[in-house]
Every structure is written in C-alpha cells, then in structure tokens.
PDB file of N, CA and C in Angstrom:
ATOM      1  N   MET A 210    -242.659  59.553  21.245  1.00  0.00           N
ATOM      2  CA  MET A 210    -242.724  58.863  22.651  1.00  0.00           C
ATOM      3  C   MET A 210    -242.444  59.885  23.266  1.00  0.00           C
ATOM      4  N   PRO A 211    -242.676  59.773  24.475  1.00  0.00           N
ATOM      5  CA  PRO A 211    -242.887  61.106  26.019  1.00  0.00           C
ATOM      6  C   PRO A 211    -241.067  60.466  26.699  1.00  0.00           C
ATOM      7  N   LEU A 212    -240.063  60.041  26.724  1.00  0.00           N
ATOM      8  CA  LEU A 212    -239.161  59.768  26.758  1.00  0.00           C
ATOM      9  C   LEU A 212    -238.053  60.833  25.538  1.00  0.00           C
ATOM     10  N   GLN A 213    -238.180  60.404  24.031  1.00  0.00           N
ATOM     11  CA  GLN A 213    -237.705  61.387  24.114  1.00  0.00           C
ATOM     12  C   GLN A 213    -238.267  62.413  23.526  1.00  0.00           C
ATOM     13  N   LEU A 214    -239.222  62.916  24.716  1.00  0.00           N
ATOM     14  CA  LEU A 214    -239.495  64.471  24.155  1.00  0.00           C
ATOM     15  C   LEU A 214    -238.823  64.871  25.807  1.00  0.00           C
ATOM     16  N   ALA A 215    -238.780  64.203  26.475  1.00  0.00           N
ATOM     17  CA  ALA A 215    -238.287  64.224  27.692  1.00  0.00           C
ATOM     18  C   ALA A 215    -236.746  64.783  27.681  1.00  0.00           C
ATOM     19  N   PHE A 216    -235.901  63.762  26.499  1.00  0.00           N
ATOM     20  CA  PHE A 216    -234.842  64.234  26.568  1.00  0.00           C
ATOM     21  C   PHE A 216    -234.242  65.206  25.456  1.00  0.00           C
ATOM     22  N   LEU A 217    -234.814  65.271  24.597  1.00  0.00           N
ATOM     23  CA  LEU A 217    -235.597  66.738  24.225  1.00  0.00           C
ATOM     24  C   LEU A 217    -235.397  68.136  25.010  1.00  0.00           C
ATOM     25  N   CYS A 218    -236.132  67.976  26.002  1.00  0.00           N
ATOM     26  CA  CYS A 218    -236.502  69.524  27.086  1.00  0.00           C
ATOM     27  C   CYS A 218    -235.099  69.356  28.118  1.00  0.00           C
ATOM     28  N   ILE A 219    -234.415  68.032  27.608  1.00  0.00           N
ATOM     29  CA  ILE A 219    -233.064  68.513  29.089  1.00  0.00           C
ATOM     30  C   ILE A 219    -232.529  68.935  28.248  1.00  0.00           C
ATOM     31  N   SER A 220    -231.926  68.588  26.780  1.00  0.00           N
ATOM     32  CA  SER A 220    -231.233  68.407  25.996  1.00  0.00           C
ATOM     33  C   SER A 220    -231.174  70.048  26.202  1.00  0.00           C
ATOM     34  N   TYR A 221    -232.364  70.981  26.026  1.00  0.00           N
ATOM     35  CA  TYR A 221    -232.734  72.062  25.144  1.00  0.00           C
ATOM     36  C   TYR A 221    -232.443  73.020  26.860  1.00  0.00           C
ATOM     37  N   LEU A 222    -232.783  72.201  27.949  1.00  0.00           N
ATOM     38  CA  LEU A 222    -232.218  73.145  29.015  1.00  0.00           C
ATOM     39  C   LEU A 222    -230.272  73.560  29.451  1.00  0.00           C
ATOM     40  N   HIS A 223    -229.751  71.940  29.416  1.00  0.00           N
ATOM     41  CA  HIS A 223    -228.845  71.889  28.893  1.00  0.00           C
ATOM     42  C   HIS A 223    -228.298  72.393  28.346  1.00  0.00           C
ATOM     43  N   PHE A 224    -228.044  72.434  27.607  1.00  0.00           N
ATOM     44  CA  PHE A 224    -227.322  72.979  25.966  1.00  0.00           C
ATOM     45  C   PHE A 224    -227.922  73.593  25.458  1.00  0.00           C
ATOM     46  N   PRO A 225    -228.674  74.392  25.087  1.00  0.00           N
ATOM     47  CA  PRO A 225    -229.890  75.605  24.082  1.00  0.00           C
ATOM     48  C   PRO A 225    -228.768  75.816  23.006  1.00  0.00           C
ATOM     49  N   THR A 226    -227.917  75.265  22.552  1.00  0.00           N
ATOM     50  CA  THR A 226    -227.253  75.329  21.313  1.00  0.00           C
ATOM     51  C   THR A 226    -227.893  74.405  20.186  1.00  0.00           C
ATOM     52  N   GLY A 227    -227.696  73.709  20.284  1.00  0.00           N
ATOM     53  CA  GLY A 227    -228.565  72.546  19.942  1.00  0.00           C
ATOM     54  C   GLY A 227    -228.220  71.307  20.094  1.00  0.00           C
ATOM     55  N   ARG A 228    -226.294  71.767  20.008  1.00  0.00           N
ATOM     56  CA  ARG A 228    -225.355  69.941  19.636  1.00  0.00           C
ATOM     57  C   ARG A 228    -226.236  69.144  20.431  1.00  0.00           C
ATOM     58  N   LEU A 229    -226.294  69.303  21.938  1.00  0.00           N
ATOM     59  CA  LEU A 229    -226.687  68.244  23.205  1.00  0.00           C
ATOM     60  C   LEU A 229    -228.086  67.343  22.041  1.00  0.00           C
ATOM     61  N   TRP A 230    -229.326  68.319  21.464  1.00  0.00           N
ATOM     62  CA  TRP A 230    -230.593  68.654  21.001  1.00  0.00           C
ATOM     63  C   TRP A 230    -229.760  67.263  19.810  1.00  0.00           C
ATOM     64  N   PHE A 231    -229.677  67.668  18.822  1.00  0.00           N
ATOM     65  CA  PHE A 231    -229.159  66.623  17.332  1.00  0.00           C
ATOM     66  C   PHE A 231    -228.358  65.133  17.665  1.00  0.00           C
ATOM     67  N   TYR A 232    -227.450  65.728  18.652  1.00  0.00           N
ATOM     68  CA  TYR A 232    -226.757  63.646  19.403  1.00  0.00           C
ATOM     69  C   TYR A 232    -227.946  63.774  19.818  1.00  0.00           C
ATOM     70  N   LEU A 233    -228.835  63.900  20.692  1.00  0.00           N
ATOM     71  CA  LEU A 233    -230.557  63.075  21.357  1.00  0.00           C
ATOM     72  C   LEU A 233    -230.952  62.405  20.253  1.00  0.00           C
ATOM     73  N   PHE A 234    -231.740  63.290  19.792  1.00  0.00           N
ATOM     74  CA  PHE A 234    -231.690  63.049  18.198  1.00  0.00           C
ATOM     75  C   PHE A 234    -231.718  61.891  17.658  1.00  0.00           C
ATOM     76  N   ILE A 235    -230.119  61.816  17.542  1.00  0.00           N
ATOM     77  CA  ILE A 235    -229.027  60.529  16.449  1.00  0.00           C
ATOM     78  C   ILE A 235    -229.707  59.049  17.315  1.00  0.00           C
ATOM     79  N   VAL A 236    -229.380  59.249  18.265  1.00  0.00           N
ATOM     80  CA  VAL A 236    -229.126  58.266  18.936  1.00  0.00           C
ATOM     81  C   VAL A 236    -230.855  57.951  19.970  1.00  0.00           C
ATOM     82  N   ALA A 237    -231.664  58.782  19.604  1.00  0.00           N
ATOM     83  CA  ALA A 237    -233.381  58.619  19.668  1.00  0.00           C
ATOM     84  C   ALA A 237    -233.468  57.587  18.209  1.00  0.00           C
TER      85      ALA A 237
END
C-alpha cells in the first residue's frame, strides 16, 4: 500500500533510529 510506504518514509526522515518505523509498522 502506498500509504504505508509514505508513513515509512516520513517516519524514517523523522527518526532514523527505527523506533517510529517499528511503531508505524505495527499500527499499519
């Protein structure tokens, strides 16, 4: 899904640590 990709990109740009990415992945 493009939305998930967008969120992933935003999360990565926001926090490259990966914490936000993991959280978004769980939520998505």
